[in-house]
Coordinates of C-alpha atoms in Angstrom, one line a residue:
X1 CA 34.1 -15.6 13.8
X2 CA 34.3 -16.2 10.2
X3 CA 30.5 -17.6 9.9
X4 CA 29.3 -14.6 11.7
X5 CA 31.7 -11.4 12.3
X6 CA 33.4 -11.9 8.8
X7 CA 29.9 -12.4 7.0
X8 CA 28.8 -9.4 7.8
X9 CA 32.1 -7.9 6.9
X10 CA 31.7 -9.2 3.7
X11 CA 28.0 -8.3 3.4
X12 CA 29.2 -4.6 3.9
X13 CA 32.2 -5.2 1.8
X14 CA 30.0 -6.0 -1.3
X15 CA 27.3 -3.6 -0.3
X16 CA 29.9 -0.6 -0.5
X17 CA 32.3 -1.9 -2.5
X18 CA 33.7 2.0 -2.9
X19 CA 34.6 2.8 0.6
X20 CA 37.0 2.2 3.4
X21 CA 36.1 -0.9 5.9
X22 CA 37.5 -1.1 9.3
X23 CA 37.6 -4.0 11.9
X24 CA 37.3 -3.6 15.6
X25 CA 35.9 -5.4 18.7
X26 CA 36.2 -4.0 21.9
X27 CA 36.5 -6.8 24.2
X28 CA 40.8 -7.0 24.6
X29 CA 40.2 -10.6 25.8
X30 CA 39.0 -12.0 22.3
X31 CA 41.4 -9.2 20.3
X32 CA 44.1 -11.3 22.1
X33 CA 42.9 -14.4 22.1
X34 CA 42.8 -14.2 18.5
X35 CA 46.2 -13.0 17.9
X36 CA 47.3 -15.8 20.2
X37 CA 45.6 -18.4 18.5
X38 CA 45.4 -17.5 15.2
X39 CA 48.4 -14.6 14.4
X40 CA 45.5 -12.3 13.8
X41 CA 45.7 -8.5 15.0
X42 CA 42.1 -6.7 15.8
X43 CA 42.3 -3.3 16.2
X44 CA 40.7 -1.9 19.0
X45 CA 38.1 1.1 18.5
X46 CA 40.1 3.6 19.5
X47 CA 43.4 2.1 17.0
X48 CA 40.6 1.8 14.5
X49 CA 39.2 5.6 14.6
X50 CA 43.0 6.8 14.9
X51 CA 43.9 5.0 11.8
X52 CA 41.0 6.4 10.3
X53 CA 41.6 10.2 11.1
X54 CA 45.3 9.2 10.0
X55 CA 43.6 8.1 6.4
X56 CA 41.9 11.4 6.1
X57 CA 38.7 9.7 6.7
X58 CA 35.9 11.6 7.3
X59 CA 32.6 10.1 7.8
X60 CA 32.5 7.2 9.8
X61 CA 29.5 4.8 10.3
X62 CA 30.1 2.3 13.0
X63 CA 27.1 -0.7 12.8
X64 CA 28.3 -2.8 16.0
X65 CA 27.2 -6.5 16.5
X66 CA 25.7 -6.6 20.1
X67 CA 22.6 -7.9 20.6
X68 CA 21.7 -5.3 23.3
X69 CA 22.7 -2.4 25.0
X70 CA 24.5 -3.8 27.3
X71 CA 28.3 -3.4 29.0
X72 CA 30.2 -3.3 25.3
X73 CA 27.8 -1.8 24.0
X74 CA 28.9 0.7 26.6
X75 CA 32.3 0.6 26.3
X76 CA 31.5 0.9 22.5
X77 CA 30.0 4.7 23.3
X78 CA 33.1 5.0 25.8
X79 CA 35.9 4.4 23.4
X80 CA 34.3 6.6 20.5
X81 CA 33.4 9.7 22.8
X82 CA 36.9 11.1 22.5
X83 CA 36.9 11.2 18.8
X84 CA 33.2 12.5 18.5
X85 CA 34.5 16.2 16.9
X86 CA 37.2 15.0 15.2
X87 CA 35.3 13.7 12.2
X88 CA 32.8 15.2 10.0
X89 CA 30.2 12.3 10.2
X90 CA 30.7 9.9 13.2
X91 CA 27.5 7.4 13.3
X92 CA 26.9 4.3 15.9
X93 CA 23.9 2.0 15.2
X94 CA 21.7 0.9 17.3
X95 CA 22.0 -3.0 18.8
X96 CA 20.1 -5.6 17.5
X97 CA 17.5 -5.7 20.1
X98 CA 16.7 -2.3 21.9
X99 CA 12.9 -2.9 22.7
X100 CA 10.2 -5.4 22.5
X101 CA 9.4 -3.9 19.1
X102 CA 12.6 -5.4 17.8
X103 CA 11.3 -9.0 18.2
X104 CA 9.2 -9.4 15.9
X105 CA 11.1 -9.1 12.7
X106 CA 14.1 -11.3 14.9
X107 CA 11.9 -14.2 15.2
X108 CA 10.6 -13.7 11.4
X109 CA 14.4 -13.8 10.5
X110 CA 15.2 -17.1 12.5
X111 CA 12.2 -18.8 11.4
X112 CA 12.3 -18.0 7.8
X113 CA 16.4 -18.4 7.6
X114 CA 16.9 -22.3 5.6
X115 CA 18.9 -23.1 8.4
X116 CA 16.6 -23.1 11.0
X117 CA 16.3 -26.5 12.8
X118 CA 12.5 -27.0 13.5
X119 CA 12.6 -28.9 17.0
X120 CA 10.2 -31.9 16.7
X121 CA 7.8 -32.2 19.6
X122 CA 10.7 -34.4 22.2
X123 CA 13.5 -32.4 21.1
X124 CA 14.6 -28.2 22.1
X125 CA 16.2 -25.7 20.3
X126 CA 18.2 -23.8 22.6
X127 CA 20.1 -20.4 21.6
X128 CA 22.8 -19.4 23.4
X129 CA 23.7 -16.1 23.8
X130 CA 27.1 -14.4 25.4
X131 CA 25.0 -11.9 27.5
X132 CA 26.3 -8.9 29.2
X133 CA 28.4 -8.7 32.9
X134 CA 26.1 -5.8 33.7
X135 CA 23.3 -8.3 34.6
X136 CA 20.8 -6.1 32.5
X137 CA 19.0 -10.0 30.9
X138 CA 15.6 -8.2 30.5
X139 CA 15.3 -8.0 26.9
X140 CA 17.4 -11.4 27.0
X141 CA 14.4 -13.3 28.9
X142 CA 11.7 -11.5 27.0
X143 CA 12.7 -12.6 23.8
X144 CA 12.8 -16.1 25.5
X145 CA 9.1 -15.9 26.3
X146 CA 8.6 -14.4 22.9
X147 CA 9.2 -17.8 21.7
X148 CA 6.7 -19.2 23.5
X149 CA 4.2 -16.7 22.0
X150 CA 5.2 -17.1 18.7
X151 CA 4.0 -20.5 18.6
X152 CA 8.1 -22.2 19.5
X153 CA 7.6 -23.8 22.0
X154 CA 10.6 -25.5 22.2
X155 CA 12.6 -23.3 21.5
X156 CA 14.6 -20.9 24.1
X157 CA 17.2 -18.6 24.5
X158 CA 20.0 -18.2 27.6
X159 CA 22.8 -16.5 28.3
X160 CA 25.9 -18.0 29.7
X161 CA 25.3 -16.0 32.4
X162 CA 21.4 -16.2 32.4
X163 CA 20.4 -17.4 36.0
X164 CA 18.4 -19.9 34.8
X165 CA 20.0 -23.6 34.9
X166 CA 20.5 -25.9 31.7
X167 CA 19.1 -28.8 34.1
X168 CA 15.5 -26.4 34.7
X169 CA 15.5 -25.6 30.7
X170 CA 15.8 -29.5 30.0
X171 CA 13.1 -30.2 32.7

């Protein structure tokens, strides 16, 4: 969370530096996992947007973190739909992969960030992603094979509940 979420917080943060900035996820497990674990209170969207319209807040720009459009991405649309007229400006970005178009400048961002860990020729670099419970791994598995045509060969990405098996990605 604070390596990923909370950078791009911060990124925002210092982009705008002049307005308000707003925190909610809208999966109740993690909110509640993190006030459990860590004395932390997330908002949800709906607490978020309320305390918003209570701040005289306007314009709203929401820039969620999925990867896809999948199930909270959904529930994302769901939880905002009630609030749509009550704000001037109320703006949801897209995820970060909607169509194969999107791959290209994904890949050129993983293989040009310093962090990258080039795979040497008996090892695998394998990305993990949460997926979505809607079963919708499409764009999941065609970014995989996206790596393959990109020239990383090694390197592949799963979901924890990608139907392919660790054992036949090792193999």
């Amino acid at each position: 969370r604070i390596k990923t979420l909370e950078a791009i917080e911060n990124t925002f943060r210092s982009t705008y530096p002049g307005d308000v900035h707003s925190r909610a996820w809208t999966s109740r497990f993690l909110r509640s996992k993190v006030l459990e674990t860590e004395g932390i209170t997330i908002h949800s969207v709906s607490e978020s947007l309320s305390q918003l319209l209570s701040d005289g807040i306007q314009e709203v720009y929401i820039q969620p973190t999925f990867v896809t459009n999948g199930s909270e991405y959904q529930k994302l649309i769901q939880e905002i739909t009630p609030f749509q007229n009550q704000f001037r400006t109320l703006c949801v970005g897209s995820p970060l992969m909607e169509c194969e178009n999107d791959f290209a400048p994904i890949l050129t961002a993983i293989t040009d960030c310093d962090n990258y860990p080039r795979p040497q020729s008996d090892e695998l670099l394998l990305f993990m992603g949460h997926g979505t419970t809607d079963g919708e791994y499409a764009l999941y598995d065609k970014l995989d094979q996206a790596f393959q045509s990109y020239g990383l060969h090694n390197t592949f990405l799963k979901t924890m509940q990608s139907p392919t098996a660790l054992d036949e990605i090792i193999s």
